[in-house]
Amino acid sequence: MSENRNLTVISVLAYNNPAVLLRMTGLFYRRGFNIETMVACQTDRPSLSRLTVTMTGHNAEIRQVRQQLLKLEDIVKVDVLSIDDCSASELALIKVSATADTRKQVLNAAQAYGCRVLDIGENTITLEMTGRDEEVNRFVRYMQPFGIVEMGCTGVTALARGDTTIFEGLDG
Amino acid sequence: MKLNGSEILIECLLEQGVDTVFGYPGGTVLNIYDALYKNSHRINHVLTAHEQGASHAADGYSRATGKVGVCIATSGPGATNLVTGIATAYMDSIPMVAITGNVAVNLLGRDSFQEIDITGVTIPITKHNFLVKDVNDLADTIRLAFEIAQSGRPGPVLVDIPKDVSAAVAEYVPAPASKPRPINPPKPERLAQAIEILKQAKRPLIYMGGGVIAAGAYQQIRALAEKLDIPVCSSLMGLGGFPADHPLWLGMVGMHGTRAANIATRDCDALIVCGARFSDRVAGNPKGFAAGAKIIHMDVDHAEFDKNVQVTVRLAGELKEVLFTVASRLEETKRPEWIAACTANKVEWPAIPTDPEGPVDPSVILRTLRELTDRNTILATDVGQHQMWSAQFYPQYLPRHLLTSGGLGTMGYGMGAAIGAQFGQPDSRVVLVTGDGCFHMNLNELTTMVSHQLPVVVLVMNNRVLGMVRQWQKVFYEKRFSATDPERQTDYVKLAEAFGAKGLVIAKNGDILPVLSEALATDGPVVVDCRISKDANVLPMIPPGGSVENMIESMEAYEQ
């Protein structure tokens, strides 16, 4: 067990039943698995939700998480994706202090990083940044000197590369 | 046919072949109890003294019969009183359906009288649970609950039914009994790998667990052991899955297991683990467990692989089929030297003392009981020293005849379990071996035994202390006996008589045979106060985290 602990994306397809989130997070809690981020959303199939969890762990731990998740009655499928081998993105909303002196610089930076400007207040600008974890972090670091007033961030959501989907093998 | 929710529930239980349910009435299950009353000729309801007793009774019924056990409780405290019993069943993979009432749907979430979020409470201790908010979903939910309870690795399922749902009317359409879901066979390449390991093995060993009993794979495990000449040991949960008088039997493995079984796990070069999970009471030191062996793990639950001990080959599947396939692909083998080496470590029991005035030895009580009872006798236990003595000195020859809380280690399990077993197997003799600590937890169920005149023999191994905890204090806490010497003054004979049962006493060695004989000849519940020494120990003992090298075989030697 000397292998590295890698950041892994666990993509879960679950019936959209009440308490499915509680059942999942409870399982992570009681078995001592540490969730880094978790995002829940609907899919194009109304009865099914997609939950994307990122966690750091050895292969054996990740395997154990997957097998334990699959025992939950509401869970239909669990795909394990390597963070480096999937399309992954997260979203951050950042309210940056912007005085008359710095406003232009902030807007330039936003443009350079491909951010959307969501709101301009008297003394702040709210920006939306999407991208991989490291891109978002880099942008946040860059904006820090201007003064970040507050920010909110989603976790990672991810899809497998190529033509594969989480629905594969379900209808057969 | 239009029926109300409670009648639909009863019909669905009958669809599943349920003939007996254990429970306790209350406000939110009044409708259900009204339906039980009207259907009392079709389904037997057993009222216990406490909901916990009902949950253990459903569990004991299931263990003794192999069927799904059913218990019913009202909302709030009724539901929370089931929790220990549900958790006990969960840890030992016992199929159970627990039905609870709840407040009406429009009162949910408002801290109404006797409201509790029992589905929230029981998420960690059930395979799944349901809150049924629409009577039209009720029948299929009950059917699904039975399907889940029996499928794959069995376990408890809870269905919470609000009071208005049990009163509302819906169309009921009969359906056949739920079937367990099909189980995929293991991957061919893994099977091939396992076969290759077993072909090469010189010193193979089988370590089996409760999964063998759940799967009913007794014949298959015996066939594999006999064909390949493999000695067999078992966890507590597997006892009875392999006959204890078989020449290949080495006994229980683990903390209080036999010397022979524990040495064999150290010395084997291939270990077949079948329906067992390397609990810390078996593999105290998971890194050192069977360290010289390639491990083939057969289990229906994929999540058990590599959970506690890293294995060489994972064979996921239905155990009967996996065992049969493995045995069929291997040649018959004889390995007399390995068998001789294993059985040489079996320790003979000392001769039974003959002095009639001598002290009462718990192992002698159990050995005498074994001689007085036939192989169909069901032994229920509570948890602690008496439980381990029962595992050691009351050998099991048939599956589903030892009912014991192995995983959760629930003190107070035994009274309910014995009741459930006696209802499930009315023609079998049921004996409960308990301790004075455990008996005090749920002795209220004596009233249930008396009401139904169940001929259960309750042997209270009365050492006047909390023996197992005290033993640990003796070994690991320099004899600081904190809270293990309660100085209870209970008169067990009077207590039994006050409940309407019979009370007997074993006070000296010479009492054992006549008193046990009298108890077994009694047609109704009997409590026997077995006055044993507070210094009796469970040995051998491998300290937690240790392995066979650390085994304590004599307390005198250990203390020196």
XYZ file of C-alpha atoms in Angstrom:
732
model
C 0.000 0.000 0.000
C 2.728 2.436 -0.893
C 0.869 3.879 -3.855
C 0.036 7.572 -3.954
C -3.151 9.080 -2.699
C -4.712 10.634 -5.758
C -7.531 13.099 -6.151
C -10.296 11.047 -7.685
C -13.687 11.903 -9.092
C -16.511 9.579 -8.132
C -19.453 10.003 -10.434
C -22.652 8.607 -8.987
C -25.965 8.046 -10.689
C -28.786 7.716 -8.165
C -32.552 7.589 -8.071
C -33.864 10.998 -7.251
C -35.410 9.777 -3.972
C -35.691 11.773 -0.765
C -32.718 11.243 1.553
C -30.382 9.975 -1.160
C -27.889 12.731 -0.267
C -28.249 11.909 3.429
C -27.636 8.223 2.748
C -24.523 9.018 0.729
C -22.982 11.597 3.026
C -23.816 9.418 6.043
C -21.922 6.548 4.464
C -18.866 8.738 3.860
C -19.039 9.978 7.445
C -19.418 6.665 9.235
C -16.780 4.883 7.190
C -14.316 7.732 7.623
C -14.030 8.665 3.937
C -13.241 12.312 3.468
C -15.265 14.215 0.861
C -13.394 17.138 -0.695
C -16.263 18.419 -2.816
C -19.729 17.226 -3.689
C -22.127 18.468 -6.332
C -25.651 17.198 -6.875
C -27.769 17.896 -9.925
C -30.553 16.491 -12.019
C -29.899 14.646 -15.251
C -31.853 14.593 -18.476
C -33.677 11.588 -17.022
C -36.137 12.938 -14.430
C -35.880 9.953 -12.047
C -32.085 10.083 -11.885
C -29.680 12.484 -10.218
C -25.956 12.803 -10.732
C -23.734 13.310 -7.724
C -20.107 14.157 -8.275
C -17.770 13.636 -5.360
C -14.066 14.311 -5.241
C -11.921 12.609 -2.633
C -8.284 11.812 -2.053
C -7.383 8.217 -1.378
C -5.421 5.112 -2.262
C -6.803 2.841 -4.955
C -7.984 0.377 -2.309
C -9.846 3.124 -0.449
C -11.496 4.344 -3.630
C -12.491 0.785 -4.464
C -13.987 0.385 -0.995
C -15.920 3.660 -1.379
C -17.288 2.506 -4.712
C -18.359 -0.886 -3.386
C -19.966 0.616 -0.293
C -21.835 3.179 -2.421
C -23.099 0.436 -4.716
C -24.712 -1.254 -1.709
C -27.013 1.731 -1.238
C -30.370 0.810 -2.692
C -30.890 4.181 -4.398
C -27.562 4.172 -6.191
C -27.663 2.930 -9.748
C -24.088 3.330 -10.941
C -20.727 4.506 -9.648
C -17.954 5.472 -12.062
C -14.480 6.292 -10.828
C -12.680 8.887 -12.966
C -9.125 10.081 -12.650
C -9.096 13.849 -12.234
C -6.482 14.112 -14.992
C -8.475 12.071 -17.426
C -11.928 13.629 -17.451
C -13.640 16.834 -18.383
C -13.918 18.608 -15.045
C -14.944 22.073 -14.057
C -15.983 24.108 -11.078
C -17.466 27.564 -10.723
C -16.491 30.417 -8.417
C -18.280 33.705 -7.780
C -15.879 36.320 -6.519
C -16.799 39.771 -5.243
C -13.691 41.917 -5.591
C -13.162 45.326 -4.126
C -12.894 47.841 -6.993
C -12.276 51.488 -6.352
C -12.185 54.125 -9.040
C -8.408 53.512 -9.188
C -8.490 49.745 -9.533
C -11.712 49.154 -11.413
C -10.039 49.075 -14.799
C -7.328 46.661 -13.636
C -9.937 44.301 -12.196
C -11.942 44.314 -15.398
C -8.825 43.703 -17.462
C -7.843 40.761 -15.310
C -11.348 39.363 -15.594
C -11.170 39.593 -19.345
C -7.722 38.010 -19.465
C -8.955 35.044 -17.425
C -12.153 34.712 -19.407
C -14.439 35.647 -16.520
C -17.954 36.909 -16.798
C -18.800 40.112 -15.006
C -22.025 39.460 -13.134
C -22.476 42.667 -11.215
C -20.838 46.023 -10.677
C -21.491 47.760 -7.365
C -20.311 51.055 -6.053
C -17.128 49.623 -4.586
C -17.079 46.017 -5.819
C -17.272 43.893 -8.928
C -18.688 40.346 -8.896
C -17.013 37.936 -11.282
C -17.813 34.400 -12.348
C -14.878 32.128 -13.035
C -15.209 28.579 -14.296
C -12.524 26.040 -14.972
C -10.493 23.332 -13.377
C -9.620 23.631 -9.744
C -6.092 24.929 -10.401
C -7.308 27.578 -12.862
C -9.854 28.878 -10.413
C -7.252 28.925 -7.641
C -4.765 30.770 -9.819
C -7.352 33.413 -10.607
C -8.317 33.785 -6.950
C -4.665 34.257 -6.013
C -4.295 36.858 -8.728
C -7.308 38.804 -7.486
C -6.316 38.700 -3.821
C -4.236 41.904 -3.859
C -7.308 43.850 -5.028
C -9.181 42.607 -1.974
C -11.688 39.765 -2.182
C -14.764 40.836 -0.252
C -16.466 37.438 -0.412
C -16.622 34.413 -2.615
C -18.600 31.267 -3.175
C -17.518 28.172 -5.011
C -19.153 24.982 -6.244
C -17.307 21.695 -6.137
C -16.075 19.837 -9.158
C -18.472 18.439 -11.679
C -17.027 16.077 -14.228
C -17.803 13.867 -17.210
C -15.799 10.992 -18.653
C -13.723 11.815 -21.753
C -14.729 10.702 -25.230
C -18.090 9.202 -26.074
C -18.523 7.223 -22.843
C -21.388 8.202 -20.524
C -22.490 7.205 -17.064
C -25.674 5.757 -18.577
C -23.722 3.050 -20.393
C -24.899 -0.435 -19.632
C -28.038 0.771 -17.871
C -30.671 0.076 -20.465
C -29.385 -3.341 -21.523
C -60.290 -5.200 -3.926
C -60.366 -1.983 -1.860
C -58.580 -2.279 1.478
C -57.181 0.155 3.979
C -53.414 0.523 4.429
C -53.333 -1.734 7.485
C -55.233 -4.501 5.705
C -52.933 -4.112 2.716
C -49.962 -4.498 5.068
C -51.407 -7.736 6.490
C -52.160 -9.105 3.015
C -48.623 -8.291 1.890
C -47.120 -10.004 4.959
C -49.239 -13.073 4.169
C -48.083 -12.947 0.539
C -44.535 -13.277 1.867
C -45.433 -16.335 3.926
C -45.226 -14.522 7.257
C -47.104 -16.464 9.949
C -45.768 -14.776 13.090
C -44.935 -11.148 13.908
C -43.548 -9.736 17.139
C -44.569 -6.322 18.362
C -46.055 -3.841 20.742
C -49.072 -1.606 20.073
C -49.324 2.171 20.375
C -51.081 5.266 19.078
C -49.829 5.358 15.503
C -50.216 1.620 14.901
C -53.796 1.374 16.192
C -55.059 0.830 12.653
C -52.477 -1.889 12.066
C -53.377 -3.600 15.351
C -57.043 -3.419 14.418
C -56.214 -5.272 11.195
C -54.110 -7.781 13.161
C -57.101 -8.371 15.449
C -59.400 -9.029 12.510
C -56.807 -11.330 10.919
C -55.695 -13.147 14.057
C -56.723 -16.475 12.529
C -54.287 -15.914 9.652
C -51.323 -14.249 11.326
C -50.018 -14.724 14.847
C -48.981 -11.596 16.735
C -46.714 -12.079 19.760
C -46.832 -9.253 22.268
C -43.502 -8.730 24.017
C -42.807 -6.765 27.190
C -40.728 -4.160 25.352
C -40.149 -3.316 21.694
C -36.488 -4.305 22.010
C -37.650 -7.804 22.899
C -39.813 -7.837 19.760
C -36.881 -6.851 17.560
C -34.641 -9.567 19.034
C -37.500 -12.068 18.762
C -37.876 -11.301 15.037
C -34.117 -11.776 14.718
C -34.121 -15.064 16.666
C -37.076 -16.287 14.613
C -35.157 -15.515 11.436
C -31.912 -17.147 12.578
C -33.731 -20.292 13.684
C -35.876 -20.640 10.555
C -34.039 -18.860 7.733
C -37.183 -16.834 7.033
C -37.512 -13.053 7.237
C -38.329 -11.945 10.799
C -40.974 -9.249 11.259
C -41.466 -6.820 14.137
C -43.921 -3.956 14.616
C -43.712 -0.913 16.867
C -45.413 2.399 17.273
C -43.797 5.755 16.463
C -41.365 7.658 18.683
C -40.146 5.582 21.638
C -41.606 2.403 20.184
C -39.529 2.895 17.065
C -36.347 3.900 18.904
C -36.703 0.847 21.150
C -36.320 -1.295 18.035
C -32.995 0.306 17.189
C -30.710 -2.065 19.140
C -32.460 -5.070 17.660
C -32.248 -3.710 14.126
C -28.544 -2.917 14.592
C -27.954 -6.429 15.960
C -29.576 -7.929 12.865
C -27.646 -5.560 10.592
C -24.259 -6.483 12.018
C -25.001 -10.209 11.701
C -26.726 -9.942 8.277
C -30.082 -11.277 9.466
C -33.067 -10.630 7.170
C -35.707 -8.640 9.009
C -38.521 -6.256 8.163
C -39.335 -3.735 10.888
C -42.660 -1.927 10.569
C -43.125 1.304 12.485
C -46.057 3.639 12.728
C -45.563 7.373 12.491
C -47.701 10.460 12.972
C -50.004 11.449 10.107
C -48.289 12.890 7.031
C -49.520 16.443 7.755
C -47.975 16.278 11.255
C -44.543 15.039 10.116
C -41.700 17.453 10.786
C -43.556 19.403 13.473
C -42.246 17.603 16.553
C -45.674 16.052 17.007
C -46.436 13.777 19.949
C -44.394 10.569 19.671
C -42.899 11.685 16.367
C -39.388 10.599 15.496
C -37.569 10.532 12.164
C -36.980 6.787 12.414
C -35.890 6.449 8.796
C -33.203 9.058 9.523
C -32.246 7.285 12.736
C -31.934 3.871 11.094
C -30.085 4.754 7.870
C -26.758 3.472 9.237
C -28.239 0.214 10.579
C -30.560 -0.902 7.798
C -29.909 -2.093 4.259
C -32.568 0.395 3.263
C -35.631 2.027 4.710
C -38.825 3.639 3.507
C -41.252 6.301 4.652
C -44.518 5.560 2.875
C -46.492 8.768 2.343
C -49.084 7.423 -0.084
C -51.189 4.332 0.532
C -50.972 3.523 -3.182
C -47.228 2.862 -2.729
C -47.638 0.694 0.353
C -48.029 -2.801 -1.130
C -45.085 -2.511 -3.491
C -42.941 -0.978 -0.746
C -43.606 -3.926 1.571
C -42.782 -6.336 -1.263
C -39.595 -4.452 -2.042
C -38.637 -4.443 1.641
C -38.824 -8.255 1.694
C -36.882 -8.456 -1.558
C -34.085 -6.232 -0.222
C -33.961 -7.995 3.172
C -33.305 -11.363 1.482
C -31.160 -10.333 -1.474
C -27.382 -10.670 -1.622
C -26.067 -10.189 1.865
C -29.269 -10.255 3.938
C -30.161 -7.612 6.498
C -32.890 -5.513 8.075
C -35.206 -3.112 6.225
C -37.521 -0.659 7.971
C -40.858 0.588 6.655
C -42.318 3.632 8.395
C -46.078 4.036 7.890
C -47.811 7.251 8.977
C -51.125 6.735 10.757
C -53.264 8.248 7.995
C -51.602 5.991 5.429
C -52.522 2.917 7.471
C -56.141 4.155 7.437
C -56.423 5.313 3.819
C -58.044 3.008 1.284
C -56.464 1.798 -1.945
C -56.883 -0.945 -4.476
C -55.064 -4.122 -3.419
C -53.903 -6.504 -6.125
C -52.340 -9.756 -4.845
C -48.806 -10.623 -5.883
C -46.477 -13.585 -5.380
C -43.815 -13.637 -2.646
C -40.703 -11.544 -3.336
C -37.664 -13.434 -4.522
C -34.052 -12.643 -3.746
C -32.294 -10.932 -6.650
C -30.015 -13.045 -8.838
C -26.297 -12.947 -8.001
C -23.603 -12.790 -10.673
C -21.013 -15.576 -10.686
C -17.345 -14.748 -10.070
C -15.141 -13.773 -13.018
C -13.687 -16.852 -14.777
C -10.107 -15.559 -14.557
C -10.431 -15.147 -10.804
C -11.843 -18.648 -10.477
C -8.895 -19.941 -12.485
C -6.500 -18.069 -10.210
C -8.136 -19.577 -7.121
C -8.005 -23.080 -8.594
C -4.299 -22.623 -9.362
C -3.550 -21.502 -5.789
C -5.390 -24.504 -4.392
C -3.582 -26.869 -6.759
C -0.249 -25.589 -5.485
C -1.274 -25.401 -1.828
C 0.359 -27.817 0.606
C -1.256 -26.472 3.774
C -4.708 -25.086 2.903
C -7.236 -24.014 5.522
C -10.892 -22.956 5.403
C -12.040 -20.081 7.603
C -15.809 -19.824 7.331
C -18.320 -17.370 8.756
C -22.003 -16.557 9.011
C -22.236 -16.142 5.235
C -22.145 -19.931 4.895
C -25.234 -20.157 7.091
C -27.008 -17.301 5.316
C -26.350 -18.965 1.948
C -27.198 -22.470 3.201
C -23.870 -23.661 1.790
C -23.189 -26.331 4.441
C -23.071 -29.286 2.071
C -20.885 -27.436 -0.392
C -18.324 -26.351 2.179
C -18.180 -29.858 3.596
C -17.796 -31.329 0.118
C -14.902 -28.990 -0.668
C -13.173 -29.691 2.659
C -13.547 -33.466 2.274
C -12.550 -33.641 -1.385
C -9.387 -31.602 -0.875
C -8.717 -32.716 2.695
C -8.780 -29.174 4.095
C -9.173 -28.499 7.804
C -11.936 -26.061 8.765
C -12.223 -23.335 11.352
C -14.984 -20.788 11.800
C -15.866 -17.443 13.267
C -18.493 -17.357 16.007
C -21.127 -16.619 13.358
C -20.253 -19.687 11.316
C -20.563 -22.230 14.142
C -22.964 -24.987 13.163
C -22.204 -24.548 9.467
C -19.728 -27.430 9.762
C -20.252 -30.348 12.163
C -18.071 -30.053 15.248
C -17.450 -33.806 15.397
C -15.985 -33.924 11.888
C -12.324 -35.018 11.738
C -11.441 -31.876 9.744
C -12.950 -29.510 12.315
C -10.482 -27.341 14.237
C -12.957 -25.137 16.111
C -13.530 -21.431 16.432
C -10.810 -19.021 15.321
C -9.880 -15.682 16.848
C -9.677 -14.005 20.227
C -11.252 -16.872 22.184
C -10.796 -19.471 19.485
C -9.026 -22.779 19.806
C -5.290 -23.181 19.841
C -5.579 -25.520 16.849
C -7.541 -23.037 14.707
C -5.307 -20.094 15.501
C -2.075 -22.001 14.878
C -3.477 -23.302 11.594
C -4.187 -19.752 10.375
C -0.589 -18.874 11.201
C 0.844 -21.930 9.427
C -1.388 -22.330 6.375
C -0.110 -21.488 2.885
C -3.588 -20.989 1.362
C -6.618 -19.683 3.209
C -10.125 -20.032 1.813
C -12.275 -17.438 3.535
C -15.915 -18.207 2.970
C -18.695 -15.830 4.002
C -16.548 -14.234 6.677
C -15.213 -10.718 7.087
C -11.949 -10.772 9.078
C -13.549 -8.998 12.042
C -11.142 -7.650 14.652
C -12.298 -10.478 16.939
C -10.903 -12.939 14.379
C -7.997 -11.066 12.816
C -6.829 -9.024 15.811
C -3.741 -8.096 13.871
C -4.941 -7.785 10.263
C -1.434 -7.372 8.853
C -0.189 -10.537 10.548
C -3.308 -12.639 9.879
C -2.461 -15.715 7.801
C 0.626 -13.788 6.755
C 2.181 -16.790 5.030
C -0.886 -17.645 3.006
C -2.428 -16.726 -0.299
C -5.980 -15.733 0.598
C -9.003 -16.648 -1.509
C -12.002 -14.662 -0.300
C -15.468 -15.903 -1.270
C -18.307 -13.547 -0.412
C -21.567 -12.259 -1.781
C -20.754 -8.719 -0.663
C -18.178 -7.028 -2.901
C -17.481 -4.414 -0.256
C -16.006 -7.056 2.063
C -13.023 -7.630 -0.212
C -9.874 -5.912 1.060
C -11.896 -4.070 3.714
C -9.990 -5.467 6.697
C -7.375 -7.774 5.193
C -5.845 -7.586 1.715
C -6.613 -10.799 -0.149
C -5.061 -12.527 -3.153
C -8.218 -13.515 -5.028
C -11.712 -12.088 -4.731
C -14.469 -14.549 -5.597
C -17.724 -12.650 -5.535
C -20.820 -14.740 -5.896
C -23.398 -17.030 -4.409
C -21.460 -19.208 -1.978
C -23.108 -22.535 -2.814
C -22.292 -22.054 -6.455
C -18.766 -20.725 -5.871
C -17.882 -23.589 -3.507
C -19.380 -26.171 -5.830
C -17.535 -24.798 -8.866
C -14.191 -24.670 -7.054
C -14.595 -28.220 -5.709
C -15.659 -29.597 -9.072
C -12.530 -28.266 -10.781
C -10.032 -29.814 -8.395
C -8.825 -33.387 -8.005
C -9.374 -35.309 -4.820
C -6.355 -34.841 -2.559
C -5.084 -36.375 0.661
C -2.724 -34.485 2.965
C -2.354 -36.602 6.112
C 0.724 -34.767 7.399
C -0.911 -31.343 7.355
C -4.105 -32.696 8.928
C -2.084 -34.456 11.607
C -0.096 -31.276 12.295
C -3.340 -29.302 12.671
C -5.199 -31.787 14.826
C -2.157 -32.302 17.065
C -2.843 -28.813 18.410
C -6.333 -29.717 19.559
C -6.524 -29.456 23.333
C -8.402 -32.218 25.162
C -11.000 -31.060 27.639
C -10.150 -31.925 31.263
C -12.113 -34.718 32.937
C -15.440 -33.645 34.456
C -14.902 -33.264 38.218
C -16.772 -35.794 40.331
C -16.784 -34.130 43.750
C -20.481 -33.360 44.410
C -19.579 -30.576 46.865
C -17.092 -28.971 44.459
C -17.529 -25.536 42.860
C -19.733 -25.005 39.811
C -17.652 -24.823 36.642
C -19.512 -23.138 33.754
C -17.815 -25.388 31.200
C -19.096 -28.444 33.049
C -22.648 -27.057 32.965
C -22.379 -26.622 29.189
C -20.781 -30.017 28.594
C -23.455 -31.690 30.729
C -26.162 -29.757 28.896
C -24.708 -30.956 25.584
C -24.968 -34.548 26.762
C -28.549 -34.086 27.946
C -29.848 -32.390 24.798
C -30.224 -33.636 21.239
C -28.597 -32.048 18.222
C -31.780 -30.196 17.320
C -31.586 -28.133 20.489
C -31.348 -24.432 19.792
C -28.925 -22.554 21.995
C -29.420 -18.812 22.325
C -26.876 -16.751 24.216
C -26.379 -13.266 25.466
C -22.991 -11.584 25.270
C -19.910 -11.991 27.402
C -18.098 -14.828 29.129
C -21.062 -17.204 29.026
C -21.329 -16.578 25.276
C -17.736 -17.616 24.684
C -18.075 -20.627 26.988
C -21.180 -21.610 24.993
C -19.199 -21.359 21.755
C -16.372 -23.414 23.257
C -18.158 -26.072 25.331
C -21.499 -26.607 23.590
C -20.396 -27.939 20.193
C -22.719 -27.275 17.264
C -23.543 -29.918 14.694
C -26.282 -28.226 12.673
C -26.681 -24.754 11.196
C -29.194 -22.274 12.680
C -28.944 -23.833 16.140
C -26.698 -21.230 17.773
C -28.292 -17.786 18.094
C -25.825 -15.209 19.272
C -25.093 -11.550 18.676
C -21.653 -11.780 17.122
C -21.165 -8.451 15.382
C -22.876 -5.942 17.631
C -22.344 -7.946 20.816
C -25.727 -6.984 22.218
C -26.136 -7.718 25.920
C -29.835 -8.470 26.398
C -30.229 -10.110 23.000
C -30.905 -13.604 24.307
C -34.341 -13.426 25.925
C -36.004 -12.050 22.801
C -34.009 -14.337 20.516
C -35.009 -17.431 22.509
C -38.676 -16.406 22.307
C -38.448 -15.872 18.563
C -36.673 -19.189 18.055
C -39.257 -21.089 20.087
C -42.080 -19.637 17.979
C -40.164 -20.403 14.781
C -39.242 -23.958 15.804
C -41.977 -25.062 18.223
C -40.750 -28.674 18.160
C -37.177 -27.843 19.123
C -35.935 -27.430 22.646
C -34.647 -23.869 23.174
C -32.080 -23.125 25.862
C -30.843 -19.619 26.641
C -27.431 -19.321 28.237
C -27.074 -15.864 29.742
C -25.124 -14.091 32.440
C -26.493 -12.240 35.435
C -25.460 -8.943 33.796
C -27.238 -9.638 30.492
C -30.265 -11.222 32.178
C -30.857 -8.049 34.161
C -31.050 -6.068 30.925
C -34.082 -7.744 29.381
C -35.462 -10.190 31.947
C -38.820 -8.451 31.483
C -39.379 -10.850 28.567
C -39.824 -13.656 31.096
C -43.403 -12.431 31.145
C -43.710 -13.184 27.412
C -42.350 -16.703 27.939
C -44.841 -17.260 30.756
C -47.823 -15.868 28.815
C -47.147 -18.343 26.034
C -45.860 -21.140 28.308
C -42.726 -21.426 26.184
C -40.573 -24.276 27.525
C -37.385 -22.204 27.366
C -34.631 -23.100 29.845
C -32.811 -19.945 30.935
C -29.416 -20.732 32.431
C -28.128 -17.668 34.243
C -24.354 -17.995 34.632
C -24.427 -16.018 37.840
C -20.993 -14.852 38.897
C -22.440 -11.680 40.501
C -20.086 -9.564 38.395
C -19.936 -8.293 34.817
C -17.564 -11.088 33.998
C -16.108 -10.289 30.588
C -15.473 -6.625 31.332
C -14.043 -7.677 34.688
C -11.749 -10.174 32.945
C -10.410 -7.350 30.744
C -9.911 -5.207 33.842
C -8.007 -8.125 35.362
C -5.754 -8.543 32.331
C -5.366 -5.001 30.998
C -6.278 -2.628 33.879
C -4.309 -4.049 36.815
C -7.440 -5.425 38.509
C -9.142 -2.067 38.939
C -12.661 -3.469 38.878
C -14.513 -0.320 37.949
C -18.331 -0.731 37.910
C -18.203 -4.473 37.316
C -19.167 -5.571 40.831
C -22.779 -4.422 41.157
C -23.516 -6.372 44.381
C -26.986 -7.264 43.191
C -29.104 -9.176 45.647
C -31.526 -10.676 43.138
C -33.101 -13.950 44.225
C -33.539 -15.669 40.868
C -35.899 -18.342 42.145
C -38.265 -15.780 43.652
C -37.915 -13.636 40.561
C -38.864 -16.523 38.288
C -41.783 -17.427 40.541
C -42.985 -13.829 40.664
C -43.237 -13.880 36.867
C -45.013 -17.244 36.969
C -42.017 -19.296 35.862
C -40.100 -21.994 37.685
C -36.822 -21.209 39.460
C -33.996 -23.632 40.226
C -30.494 -23.340 41.642
C -27.194 -24.977 40.800
C -25.003 -24.193 43.821
C -22.482 -27.033 43.718
C -20.999 -29.456 41.252
C -23.358 -32.240 42.296
C -26.403 -30.103 41.393
C -25.487 -29.764 37.738
C -26.852 -33.037 36.378
C -30.064 -33.337 38.426
C -31.019 -29.681 38.153
C -30.377 -29.496 34.405
C -32.397 -32.690 33.977
C -35.266 -31.233 35.970
C -35.149 -27.984 34.004
C -35.240 -29.821 30.686
C -38.165 -31.929 31.870
C -40.229 -28.847 32.724
C -43.058 -27.863 30.417
C -42.778 -24.104 30.676
C -40.139 -21.458 31.265
C -37.463 -22.226 33.857
C -34.778 -19.943 35.216
C -31.721 -21.688 36.639
C -29.435 -19.690 38.916
C -26.043 -21.216 38.125
C -23.742 -19.933 40.870
C -20.316 -19.844 39.337
C -17.120 -18.235 40.563
C -16.547 -14.579 39.782
C -12.963 -15.440 38.920
C -13.746 -17.892 36.126
C -12.049 -16.716 32.904
C -12.547 -17.252 29.198
C -9.389 -18.842 27.860
C -7.497 -19.054 25.645
C -7.422 -15.359 24.873
C -5.518 -13.463 22.224
C -5.276 -9.841 23.396
C -6.716 -7.241 20.991
C -4.286 -6.439 18.189
C -2.305 -9.591 18.897
C -1.827 -12.903 17.163
C -1.425 -16.532 18.198
C 2.051 -15.851 19.624
C 0.423 -13.584 22.245
C -2.227 -16.152 23.228
C -2.921 -16.353 26.959
C -3.673 -19.974 27.838
C -3.547 -19.825 31.612
C -4.227 -16.811 33.808
C -1.742 -18.006 36.452
C 1.047 -18.235 33.871
C 0.066 -14.820 32.474
C 0.127 -13.140 35.876
C 3.662 -14.347 36.625
